[in-house]
Coordinates of C-alpha atoms in Angstrom, one line a residue:
M29 CA 36.3 -27.2 97.7
L30 CA 34.0 -27.6 94.7
L31 CA 35.6 -26.7 91.5
M32 CA 33.1 -25.3 88.8
G33 CA 33.9 -25.9 85.2
P34 CA 33.3 -23.4 82.6
T35 CA 29.6 -22.6 81.4
D36 CA 28.5 -23.5 77.8
T37 CA 28.6 -19.7 77.0
E38 CA 32.0 -19.2 78.5
T39 CA 33.4 -22.2 76.3
E40 CA 31.7 -20.7 73.2
V41 CA 33.3 -17.3 73.9
G42 CA 36.5 -19.0 74.5
N43 CA 36.3 -20.9 71.2
M44 CA 35.8 -17.5 69.4
K45 CA 39.0 -16.3 70.7
K46 CA 40.7 -19.1 68.5
M47 CA 40.7 -18.6 64.6
K48 CA 38.3 -21.0 62.9
Y49 CA 39.3 -22.4 59.6
V50 CA 37.3 -23.7 56.7
L51 CA 39.0 -25.6 54.1
V52 CA 37.3 -26.0 50.6
T53 CA 38.7 -28.7 48.4
G54 CA 37.6 -30.0 45.0
G55 CA 37.3 -33.5 43.5
V56 CA 36.5 -35.4 40.3
V57 CA 37.2 -32.6 37.8
S58 CA 38.4 -29.0 37.9
G59 CA 36.3 -26.1 37.0
L60 CA 33.5 -27.0 39.6
G61 CA 33.5 -23.6 41.0
K62 CA 35.4 -23.8 44.2
G63 CA 36.3 -20.2 44.2
V64 CA 32.8 -19.1 44.0
T65 CA 31.7 -21.7 46.6
A66 CA 34.6 -20.4 49.0
S67 CA 33.4 -17.1 48.3
S68 CA 29.7 -17.7 48.8
I69 CA 30.7 -19.5 52.3
G70 CA 32.6 -16.5 53.3
L71 CA 29.7 -14.1 52.4
L72 CA 27.3 -16.5 54.3
L73 CA 29.4 -16.4 57.5
K74 CA 29.9 -12.7 57.0
A75 CA 26.0 -12.2 56.8
C76 CA 25.9 -14.1 60.1
G77 CA 28.0 -11.4 61.9
L78 CA 31.4 -13.1 61.5
R79 CA 34.5 -11.4 60.3
V80 CA 36.0 -13.4 57.4
T81 CA 39.3 -13.5 55.6
C82 CA 40.5 -15.8 52.7
I83 CA 43.4 -17.7 51.4
K84 CA 44.0 -19.3 48.1
I85 CA 46.5 -22.1 47.8
D86 CA 47.8 -22.7 44.1
P87 CA 50.1 -25.7 44.0
Y88 CA 52.1 -24.5 41.1
L89 CA 55.7 -23.7 41.1
N90 CA 55.5 -20.1 39.8
N91 CA 56.1 -17.6 42.5
D92 CA 52.8 -15.7 41.6
A93 CA 50.6 -15.6 38.6
G94 CA 52.1 -12.4 37.0
T95 CA 54.1 -14.3 34.4
M96 CA 51.4 -16.9 33.4
S97 CA 49.6 -17.0 30.2
P98 CA 46.0 -15.9 30.5
F99 CA 45.1 -18.8 28.3
E100 CA 46.3 -21.2 30.9
H101 CA 45.2 -19.4 34.0
G102 CA 42.8 -16.8 33.2
E103 CA 43.1 -13.3 34.5
V104 CA 45.8 -12.0 36.7
F105 CA 44.2 -10.1 39.6
V106 CA 46.0 -7.3 41.2
L107 CA 45.7 -6.3 44.7
D108 CA 46.5 -2.9 46.3
D109 CA 49.7 -3.9 47.6
G110 CA 50.9 -5.0 44.0
G111 CA 50.3 -8.5 44.5
E112 CA 49.6 -10.5 41.0
V113 CA 47.4 -13.2 42.2
D114 CA 44.9 -16.0 41.2
L115 CA 41.6 -14.6 39.9
D116 CA 39.8 -16.4 42.7
L117 CA 41.0 -13.6 45.1
G118 CA 38.9 -11.2 42.9
N119 CA 35.9 -13.4 43.8
Y120 CA 36.7 -13.1 47.4
E121 CA 37.2 -9.2 47.2
R122 CA 34.0 -8.7 45.4
F123 CA 31.9 -11.1 47.4
L124 CA 33.2 -10.1 50.9
D125 CA 34.0 -6.6 50.1
V126 CA 37.6 -6.9 51.6
K127 CA 41.0 -5.8 50.6
L128 CA 43.5 -8.9 50.5
T129 CA 47.3 -8.9 50.3
R130 CA 49.7 -10.9 48.2
D131 CA 50.2 -13.4 51.1
N132 CA 46.7 -14.3 50.9
N133 CA 47.6 -16.3 48.0
I134 CA 50.1 -19.3 48.7
T135 CA 51.9 -20.9 46.0
T136 CA 54.4 -23.8 46.0
G137 CA 56.9 -21.5 44.3
K138 CA 56.6 -19.1 47.5
I139 CA 56.8 -21.8 50.1
Y140 CA 59.8 -23.4 48.5
Q141 CA 61.5 -20.0 48.0
F142 CA 60.6 -19.2 51.8
V143 CA 62.2 -22.6 53.0
L144 CA 65.3 -22.3 50.7
D145 CA 66.0 -18.8 51.8
K146 CA 65.8 -20.0 55.4
E147 CA 68.2 -22.9 54.6
R148 CA 70.7 -20.5 52.9
K149 CA 70.7 -18.3 56.3
G150 CA 71.5 -21.3 58.2
D151 CA 68.2 -21.3 59.9
Y152 CA 67.9 -25.0 60.0
L153 CA 71.2 -25.6 61.8
G154 CA 72.7 -28.1 59.4
K155 CA 69.7 -30.3 59.4
T156 CA 68.6 -32.0 56.2
V157 CA 65.8 -30.1 54.8
Q158 CA 62.8 -32.1 53.7
V159 CA 59.1 -31.9 52.4
V160 CA 58.2 -33.2 55.9
P161 CA 58.6 -31.4 58.2
H162 CA 60.1 -28.3 56.8
I163 CA 57.9 -27.6 53.8
T164 CA 54.8 -28.8 55.6
D165 CA 55.6 -26.5 58.6
A166 CA 56.0 -23.5 56.5
I167 CA 52.6 -23.9 55.0
Q168 CA 51.0 -24.2 58.4
E169 CA 53.1 -21.2 59.7
W170 CA 52.0 -19.2 56.7
I171 CA 48.4 -19.8 57.0
E172 CA 48.4 -19.1 60.6
R173 CA 50.4 -15.9 60.0
V174 CA 48.1 -14.5 57.2
A175 CA 44.7 -15.5 58.8
M176 CA 45.7 -13.0 61.3
I177 CA 45.9 -10.0 59.0
P178 CA 42.8 -7.9 59.2
V179 CA 41.4 -7.3 55.7
D180 CA 38.2 -5.6 56.4
G181 CA 39.4 -2.3 57.6
K182 CA 38.9 -3.1 61.2
E183 CA 41.4 -3.7 64.1
G184 CA 42.1 -7.2 65.1
P185 CA 42.0 -10.6 63.3
A186 CA 38.9 -12.2 61.6
D187 CA 36.9 -14.7 63.3
V188 CA 37.0 -17.3 60.3
C189 CA 39.5 -18.1 57.6
V190 CA 38.3 -19.7 54.6
I191 CA 41.0 -21.6 52.8
E192 CA 40.6 -22.7 49.1
L193 CA 42.9 -25.5 48.0
G194 CA 43.4 -25.3 44.1
G195 CA 43.4 -28.2 41.8
T196 CA 41.9 -31.6 42.3
I197 CA 42.4 -34.3 45.1
G198 CA 44.8 -36.6 43.7
D199 CA 47.1 -34.1 41.7
I200 CA 50.8 -34.7 42.4
E201 CA 51.7 -31.2 43.0
S202 CA 48.9 -30.7 45.7
M203 CA 50.5 -33.6 48.1
P204 CA 52.6 -31.1 50.3
F205 CA 49.7 -29.1 51.0
I206 CA 47.3 -31.9 51.8
E207 CA 49.9 -33.3 54.1
A208 CA 50.3 -29.9 55.9
L209 CA 46.6 -29.3 56.0
G210 CA 46.0 -33.0 57.6
Q211 CA 48.5 -31.8 60.1
F212 CA 47.1 -28.4 60.4
S213 CA 43.7 -29.9 61.4
C214 CA 45.2 -31.7 64.2
R215 CA 47.4 -28.6 65.3
V216 CA 44.5 -26.2 65.5
G217 CA 42.2 -28.9 67.2
A218 CA 38.5 -30.3 67.1
G219 CA 36.0 -27.5 66.8
N220 CA 38.3 -25.2 64.9
F221 CA 38.6 -26.9 61.5
C222 CA 35.8 -27.7 59.0
L223 CA 36.5 -29.3 55.6
I224 CA 34.1 -28.9 52.7
H225 CA 34.6 -31.0 49.8
V226 CA 33.1 -29.7 46.4
S227 CA 32.5 -32.6 44.1
L228 CA 30.5 -33.6 41.0
V229 CA 27.3 -35.6 40.9
P230 CA 26.8 -36.1 37.1
V231 CA 23.5 -37.0 35.4
L232 CA 23.9 -39.1 32.5
N233 CA 21.4 -38.3 29.5
V234 CA 21.0 -41.9 28.7
V235 CA 19.5 -42.9 31.8
G236 CA 18.7 -39.5 33.6
E237 CA 20.0 -40.8 36.9
Q238 CA 22.3 -38.8 39.3
K239 CA 25.3 -40.8 39.7
T240 CA 27.3 -40.9 43.1
K241 CA 30.3 -43.0 42.2
P242 CA 32.6 -40.0 41.1
T243 CA 32.1 -38.4 44.5
Q244 CA 32.4 -41.7 46.4
H245 CA 35.8 -42.1 44.8
S246 CA 36.7 -38.5 45.4
V247 CA 36.0 -39.0 49.1
R248 CA 37.8 -42.1 49.3
G249 CA 41.1 -40.4 47.7
L250 CA 40.6 -37.6 50.3
R251 CA 40.3 -40.0 53.2
G252 CA 43.3 -41.8 52.2
L253 CA 45.3 -38.7 52.1
G254 CA 44.3 -38.2 55.9
L255 CA 41.5 -35.6 55.5
A256 CA 37.9 -36.3 56.1
P257 CA 35.2 -34.0 54.8
N258 CA 32.9 -32.8 57.3
I259 CA 30.3 -31.3 54.6
L260 CA 29.8 -32.0 50.9
A261 CA 29.0 -29.5 48.4
C262 CA 27.8 -31.5 45.5
R263 CA 27.7 -29.8 41.8
S264 CA 24.8 -31.1 39.7
T265 CA 22.4 -29.9 37.1
T266 CA 19.3 -30.1 39.4
A267 CA 18.9 -30.5 43.3
L268 CA 20.0 -34.0 44.6
D269 CA 17.3 -36.3 45.3
D270 CA 16.7 -37.6 48.8
N271 CA 17.6 -41.2 48.1
V272 CA 20.9 -39.7 46.5
K273 CA 21.9 -37.9 49.4
E274 CA 21.2 -41.0 51.7
K275 CA 23.4 -42.9 49.4
L276 CA 26.5 -40.5 49.4
S277 CA 25.7 -40.1 53.2
Q278 CA 26.3 -44.1 53.6
F279 CA 29.3 -44.3 51.4
C280 CA 31.0 -41.2 52.2
N281 CA 30.3 -41.2 56.1
V282 CA 28.9 -37.7 56.0
S283 CA 25.6 -36.8 57.6
A284 CA 22.8 -36.3 55.1
E285 CA 22.1 -32.8 56.6
H286 CA 25.6 -32.0 55.8
I287 CA 25.3 -32.7 52.0
I288 CA 24.5 -29.5 50.1
T289 CA 23.3 -29.3 46.4
L290 CA 24.8 -26.7 44.1
Y291 CA 22.7 -26.8 41.2
D292 CA 22.9 -24.6 38.2
V293 CA 21.4 -21.2 38.9
P294 CA 20.8 -18.1 36.5
N295 CA 23.7 -16.2 38.0
I296 CA 26.3 -16.9 40.7
W297 CA 24.8 -14.4 43.1
H298 CA 22.2 -17.1 43.9
I299 CA 25.0 -19.4 45.2
P300 CA 25.2 -18.0 48.7
L301 CA 21.2 -18.0 48.8
L302 CA 21.5 -21.9 47.9
L303 CA 23.9 -22.3 50.9
R304 CA 21.6 -20.3 53.2
D305 CA 18.6 -22.2 52.2
Q306 CA 20.1 -25.4 52.8
K307 CA 21.2 -24.4 56.1
A308 CA 25.0 -24.6 55.1
H309 CA 25.8 -22.1 58.1
E310 CA 24.2 -24.1 60.4
A311 CA 26.3 -27.2 59.4
I312 CA 29.6 -25.2 59.5
F313 CA 28.7 -23.7 63.0
K314 CA 28.1 -27.1 64.4
V315 CA 31.4 -28.5 63.2
L316 CA 33.1 -25.3 64.5
N317 CA 31.2 -25.3 67.7
L318 CA 29.8 -21.8 67.3
P319 CA 26.0 -22.6 67.7
S320 CA 25.0 -19.5 69.7
V321 CA 27.5 -16.7 69.0
T322 CA 26.2 -16.1 65.6
K323 CA 23.0 -14.9 64.1
E324 CA 20.7 -15.9 61.1
P325 CA 22.3 -14.6 57.9
S326 CA 21.1 -11.2 56.7
L327 CA 21.2 -11.3 53.0
K328 CA 18.2 -9.1 52.1
E329 CA 20.1 -6.7 49.9
W330 CA 22.1 -9.5 48.3
T331 CA 18.8 -11.4 47.6
T332 CA 17.1 -8.2 46.0
R333 CA 20.1 -7.9 43.9
A334 CA 20.2 -11.5 42.3
E335 CA 16.5 -11.2 41.6
I336 CA 16.9 -7.7 39.9
C337 CA 19.5 -9.4 37.8
D338 CA 17.3 -12.1 36.6
K339 CA 14.3 -9.9 35.6
L340 CA 16.4 -7.3 33.5
H341 CA 15.2 -7.5 29.9
E342 CA 16.3 -4.0 28.3
P343 CA 19.5 -4.8 26.5
V344 CA 22.8 -3.1 26.5
R345 CA 25.3 -4.6 24.0
I346 CA 29.2 -4.0 24.8
C347 CA 31.9 -5.1 22.6
I348 CA 35.2 -6.2 24.0
V349 CA 37.9 -6.1 21.5
G350 CA 40.9 -8.2 22.9
K351 CA 43.7 -10.5 22.3
Y352 CA 42.3 -13.2 24.6
T353 CA 38.9 -13.3 23.8
G354 CA 39.0 -17.1 23.5
L355 CA 38.7 -17.6 27.1
S356 CA 36.3 -15.3 29.1
D357 CA 38.2 -15.8 32.4
T358 CA 41.1 -13.8 30.9
Y359 CA 38.8 -10.6 31.3
L360 CA 36.9 -11.9 34.3
S361 CA 37.0 -8.6 36.3
I362 CA 35.9 -6.7 33.4
L363 CA 33.0 -8.8 32.8
K364 CA 31.8 -8.4 36.4
A365 CA 32.4 -4.6 36.4
L366 CA 30.1 -4.4 33.4
L367 CA 27.7 -6.6 35.1
H368 CA 27.7 -4.5 38.1
A369 CA 27.2 -1.3 36.3
S370 CA 24.4 -2.8 33.8
V371 CA 22.4 -4.0 37.0
A372 CA 22.7 -0.6 38.5
C373 CA 21.6 1.1 35.2
G374 CA 18.6 -1.6 35.0
K375 CA 19.9 -3.0 31.8
K376 CA 20.6 -6.6 30.6
L377 CA 24.2 -7.0 29.7
F378 CA 25.1 -8.8 26.4
V379 CA 28.7 -8.9 25.7
D380 CA 30.1 -9.6 22.1
W381 CA 33.6 -10.9 21.9
V382 CA 35.6 -9.6 19.3
P383 CA 39.4 -10.8 18.5
A384 CA 41.1 -7.8 17.7
S385 CA 43.3 -9.5 15.0
D386 CA 39.8 -10.3 13.0
L387 CA 39.3 -6.6 12.5
E388 CA 42.7 -6.1 10.5
D389 CA 43.1 -6.1 6.8
M390 CA 45.1 -9.3 6.9
A391 CA 42.0 -11.1 8.3
E392 CA 40.0 -9.8 5.2
K393 CA 42.1 -11.6 2.9
E394 CA 43.0 -14.7 5.1
N395 CA 39.6 -15.2 6.9
P396 CA 37.0 -13.0 5.2
D397 CA 34.1 -14.6 7.2
A398 CA 35.7 -13.8 10.4
Y399 CA 36.6 -10.3 9.4
K400 CA 33.0 -9.7 8.4
A401 CA 31.7 -11.1 11.7
A402 CA 34.0 -9.1 13.8
W403 CA 33.2 -5.8 12.1
K404 CA 29.6 -6.5 12.2
L405 CA 29.6 -7.1 15.9
L406 CA 31.7 -3.8 16.3
K407 CA 29.1 -1.9 14.4
S408 CA 26.2 -2.9 16.3
A409 CA 27.7 -2.4 19.7
D410 CA 26.2 0.2 22.1
G411 CA 29.5 0.5 23.7
V412 CA 33.3 -0.6 23.2
V413 CA 35.8 -1.9 25.8
V414 CA 39.6 -2.3 24.8
P415 CA 41.2 -4.0 27.7
G416 CA 44.7 -4.5 28.6
G417 CA 47.3 -6.7 27.2
F418 CA 50.9 -7.5 26.1
G419 CA 52.6 -8.1 22.8
D420 CA 51.8 -6.7 19.2
R421 CA 49.3 -9.2 18.1
G422 CA 45.8 -7.7 17.4
V423 CA 47.3 -4.2 18.2
Q424 CA 46.2 -2.7 14.7
G425 CA 42.8 -4.2 15.1
K426 CA 42.3 -2.5 18.6
I427 CA 43.5 0.8 16.7
L428 CA 40.8 0.3 14.3
A429 CA 38.4 -0.5 17.1
A430 CA 39.3 2.9 18.8
K431 CA 39.0 4.8 15.6
H432 CA 35.7 3.4 15.0
A433 CA 34.2 4.4 18.3
R434 CA 35.8 7.9 18.2
E435 CA 34.6 8.7 14.6
N436 CA 30.9 7.3 15.2
R437 CA 30.5 8.7 18.7
I438 CA 30.5 5.4 20.4
P439 CA 30.9 5.4 24.1
Y440 CA 34.6 3.9 24.5
L441 CA 36.5 2.7 27.4
G442 CA 40.1 1.8 27.1
I443 CA 42.0 0.3 30.0
C444 CA 45.7 0.2 30.4
L445 CA 46.8 -0.8 26.8
G446 CA 43.3 0.4 25.7
M447 CA 44.1 3.9 26.8
Q448 CA 47.5 3.7 25.1
I449 CA 45.7 2.4 21.9
A450 CA 43.4 5.6 22.1
V451 CA 46.5 8.0 22.3
I452 CA 48.1 6.0 19.5
E453 CA 45.1 6.4 17.1
F454 CA 44.6 10.0 17.8
A455 CA 48.0 11.0 17.0
R456 CA 47.7 9.0 13.6
S457 CA 44.4 10.1 12.6
V458 CA 44.1 13.7 13.9
L459 CA 47.5 14.9 14.4
G460 CA 48.6 13.3 11.1
L461 CA 51.7 11.3 12.7
K462 CA 51.3 8.1 10.5
D463 CA 54.1 6.2 12.3
A464 CA 52.8 7.1 15.8
N465 CA 53.4 4.0 17.9
S466 CA 54.5 2.5 21.1
T467 CA 58.0 1.6 21.4
E468 CA 56.8 -1.9 22.9
F469 CA 55.7 -2.5 19.1
D470 CA 58.2 -0.3 17.3
P471 CA 61.2 0.3 19.2
N472 CA 62.5 2.8 16.4
T473 CA 59.5 4.7 15.7
R474 CA 60.0 8.5 15.1
S475 CA 56.6 9.3 17.1
P476 CA 56.8 7.5 20.2
C477 CA 53.6 8.2 21.9
V478 CA 54.0 5.6 24.4
I479 CA 57.5 4.7 26.1
F480 CA 59.0 2.3 28.4
M481 CA 58.9 3.5 31.7
P482 CA 62.3 4.8 33.1
E483 CA 62.2 2.5 36.3
G484 CA 61.2 -0.7 34.6
S485 CA 63.3 -3.7 34.3
K486 CA 64.2 -4.8 30.8
T487 CA 65.8 -8.2 32.2
H488 CA 63.4 -9.6 34.7
M489 CA 59.9 -10.0 34.0
G490 CA 58.2 -11.2 37.2
G491 CA 57.0 -8.3 39.7
T492 CA 59.0 -5.7 37.8
M493 CA 56.0 -3.6 36.3
R494 CA 54.2 -0.6 38.0
L495 CA 52.1 -2.4 40.3
G496 CA 49.3 -2.0 43.0
S497 CA 47.4 1.0 44.2
R498 CA 48.6 4.4 43.0
R499 CA 47.2 7.9 43.5
T500 CA 45.5 9.9 40.4
Y501 CA 45.0 13.7 40.7
F502 CA 42.3 15.0 38.8
Q503 CA 43.2 18.3 36.4
A504 CA 39.9 19.1 35.0
P505 CA 37.1 19.9 37.3
D506 CA 34.6 19.9 34.6
S507 CA 35.7 16.5 33.0
K508 CA 33.5 13.3 32.9
S509 CA 35.8 11.2 34.8
V510 CA 35.8 13.6 37.9
K511 CA 32.0 13.8 37.8
L512 CA 31.9 10.2 37.7
Y513 CA 34.1 9.8 40.8
G514 CA 32.1 12.2 42.6
N515 CA 34.2 15.5 42.0
R516 CA 37.0 14.3 44.4
S517 CA 40.3 15.6 43.9
F518 CA 42.2 12.4 43.7
I519 CA 41.4 8.6 43.5
D520 CA 43.5 5.6 44.3
E521 CA 43.4 2.7 41.7
R522 CA 45.3 -0.4 40.9
H523 CA 48.0 -0.6 38.2
R524 CA 49.9 -3.3 36.2
H525 CA 51.9 -1.7 33.3
R526 CA 55.3 -1.3 31.8
F527 CA 54.7 1.2 29.3
E528 CA 53.2 4.9 29.6
V529 CA 52.2 7.9 27.6
N530 CA 55.1 9.9 26.3
P531 CA 55.1 13.0 28.5
D532 CA 57.1 14.8 26.0
M533 CA 54.4 14.6 23.4
V534 CA 51.5 15.5 25.8
A535 CA 51.4 19.2 24.9
Q536 CA 51.3 18.1 21.1
L537 CA 48.4 15.8 21.9
E538 CA 46.4 18.3 24.1
N539 CA 46.8 21.1 21.5
G540 CA 45.1 18.5 18.9
G541 CA 42.1 18.2 21.1
L542 CA 42.9 15.3 23.5
S543 CA 42.7 16.1 27.3
F544 CA 44.7 14.5 30.0
T545 CA 42.4 14.9 33.0
G546 CA 44.0 12.7 35.5
K547 CA 48.0 12.6 36.2
D548 CA 50.1 11.0 39.1
E549 CA 51.6 13.2 41.9
T550 CA 54.5 14.3 39.8
G551 CA 52.3 15.7 37.0
Q552 CA 54.4 13.6 34.3
R553 CA 52.6 10.3 34.1
M554 CA 49.3 10.4 32.4
E555 CA 46.7 8.4 34.0
I556 CA 43.2 9.5 32.5
V557 CA 42.6 10.7 28.9
E558 CA 39.2 12.0 27.6
L559 CA 37.8 13.6 24.3
P560 CA 35.6 16.4 25.8
D561 CA 33.5 16.8 22.6
H562 CA 32.8 13.2 22.5
P563 CA 29.8 11.6 24.3
Y564 CA 32.0 9.2 26.3
Y565 CA 35.6 8.4 25.1
I566 CA 37.8 7.7 28.3
G567 CA 41.2 5.9 28.6
V568 CA 42.8 4.9 31.8
Q569 CA 46.3 3.7 32.7
F570 CA 44.9 2.0 35.7
H571 CA 42.4 -1.0 36.1
P572 CA 39.4 0.2 37.6
E573 CA 37.6 -3.3 37.3
F574 CA 39.6 -4.5 40.1
K575 CA 37.7 -2.5 42.6
S576 CA 34.3 -2.9 41.2
R577 CA 31.8 -4.7 43.7
P578 CA 28.2 -6.0 43.4
G579 CA 26.2 -2.8 44.5
K580 CA 29.1 -0.6 44.4
P581 CA 30.1 -0.4 40.6
C582 CA 33.1 1.2 39.2
A583 CA 32.4 4.6 38.4
L584 CA 33.9 4.4 34.8
F585 CA 32.1 1.3 34.0
L586 CA 29.0 2.8 35.4
G587 CA 29.5 6.0 33.0
L588 CA 30.3 3.5 30.0
I589 CA 26.8 1.7 30.5
A590 CA 25.1 4.9 31.2
A591 CA 26.5 6.5 28.0
A592 CA 25.6 3.3 26.0
C593 CA 22.1 3.6 27.0
G594 CA 21.7 7.4 26.5
E595 CA 21.6 8.0 30.3
L596 CA 24.7 9.5 30.9
D597 CA 23.5 13.0 32.1
G598 CA 21.8 11.2 34.9
V599 CA 24.9 9.7 36.2
L600 CA 26.8 12.7 36.0
G601 CA 24.4 14.4 38.5
E602 CA 21.6 15.9 36.2
K603 CA 18.4 14.5 37.4
V604 CA 16.2 13.2 34.7
E605 CA 12.4 13.1 35.2
C606 CA 10.4 9.8 34.5
E607 CA 6.8 8.8 35.3
I608 CA 6.3 5.9 37.2
V609 CA 2.8 4.5 36.5
N610 CA 2.8 2.0 39.4
C611 CA 4.1 4.3 42.0
P612 CA 1.8 4.4 45.1
S613 CA 1.7 8.3 45.0
N614 CA 1.6 8.4 41.2
K615 CA 4.4 11.2 41.4
K616 CA 7.5 11.5 39.5
V617 CA 10.5 9.9 40.5
Y618 CA 14.0 11.2 40.2
Q619 CA 16.8 8.6 40.4
N620 CA 20.0 9.8 38.6
G621 CA 18.5 9.1 35.4
F622 CA 18.6 5.3 35.7
A623 CA 14.9 4.8 36.3
T624 CA 13.6 5.0 32.8
K625 CA 10.9 2.3 33.5
P626 CA 9.2 1.4 36.5
E627 CA 10.5 -2.4 36.5
N628 CA 14.2 -0.8 36.4
I629 CA 13.9 1.3 39.8
I630 CA 16.6 0.1 42.0
R631 CA 16.0 1.0 45.7
D632 CA 18.7 3.1 47.5
S633 CA 18.7 0.6 50.3
V634 CA 20.4 -1.9 47.7
Y635 CA 22.5 0.7 45.8
S636 CA 23.9 3.3 47.9
Y637 CA 24.6 5.8 45.0
C638 CA 20.9 5.8 43.8
N639 CA 18.9 8.7 45.4
G640 CA 15.3 8.3 44.5
V641 CA 13.0 11.2 45.5
H642 CA 9.6 12.0 44.8
S643 CA 8.6 15.4 43.8

């Protein structure tokens, strides 16, 4: 009997039933943009018709990012399930429009805790627990388990899991993960594992030559640890010369067609387009044996958005008054939410960073130049954002910023602590409660506008806040916030706080003119506060920035930018007329008040909330 083997198509379909893994590592130096690269690779694969999930590996011993200083690690990104994770998971969610879980962020602390818990339960049956095989096995099992969790709202697992290994090749804390991933590549088998190594090709100003030695050494170190790159993604100021690619190919044993240049671009939305133009998806498909079960990437809307962003010129200036302004990554999601909203409104975003403490009276005495500069920036702003934070440093400066915005009718958005600041300032300035404060800053205040939540822990810091997605019910049908959210009865937003507005003072505050337009399901926890007679003065206890997406901007940031541009009525639903001279029909166009100029028209194929109609 003649035995027939599987056809090529049957083999490819069978391969698709197995999870494919793309590992992104970094070499030479940190800060090359592995997170954006991994996100862009995921977006490119998604645009080819594949379902994609992501995992970030952070080799530090902390259980999660929740207790780490923003100056050391940037923003703490919060997920729907309450996970406090690395900011790169925010990039994944924004690029891929998915909802990840806390287990999508692996840390050394989580792995060791998992293994030690098993050892205490006797799961290892008296064996000596070692890095190999117990830690490395736990890492591999964690990856396989989490990769199967759907994150795109559909049933069943994804097709591809993109894994980013934090840090730089050669870091001592990464060694167990490197060993585990080397074993993992054999475990899943050829055709199911693709390694993309992000490295640096510097250009020395003295000679102007692209130098390949750092990448050569990085790849040599990677190979020495048991991992061989399939694709090189080289960061440089300009595109790699052909002779440089050939040299890298020869010394790194990587095909020249699999060497990608990630050169400097005007904005990071161009990175997926760079990968597409250099056929990175074809290189990945070749390694993963997926040549004919995918399609060419569909990135029309993404391309349009990136090009629009580059062409914007009408400015909107937003002042961020915060505690951690020395590192922009501390407020990364806020920056992205502002960008999403400003592009939607057809404005070029300019952000002025104001250290809150520089606005205080003490700064006027100790550092008058910084004091003058801070107030100059605040007074020239079109809108003000006071973000979240912990501790009393700079609190008085934030209160002064809120007061300035309230009295001068400047659009204001307070987030988490920024909402609490708005309440304290109102109590002091309008209600005359001069000692009004939060018990976080003054435990003995006689007018505690903000108090510690009853269910909070005062002995343990990590994971004990009110975290994750919580429901907010709107209280006032005519409020700006409910209109911005499309007149819905409730919303689900992500939280991260220990303190809340004192419910015992709500009546007094509302009698004075504040309006608490959003509350939790009990009606006792204040979620949204507004000043009804102010052009735009809103504070929220939650963090709306975490759910903002390119093309789907957060409603409250959209309102802030529109108010800063004098176009809030359009966003709230009142159509504003504008003549479009270059319109083919030379008719008037209505587009929610955004399209004040022809070049600022944003088509509804790109932004779903823009409804341009001709009259």
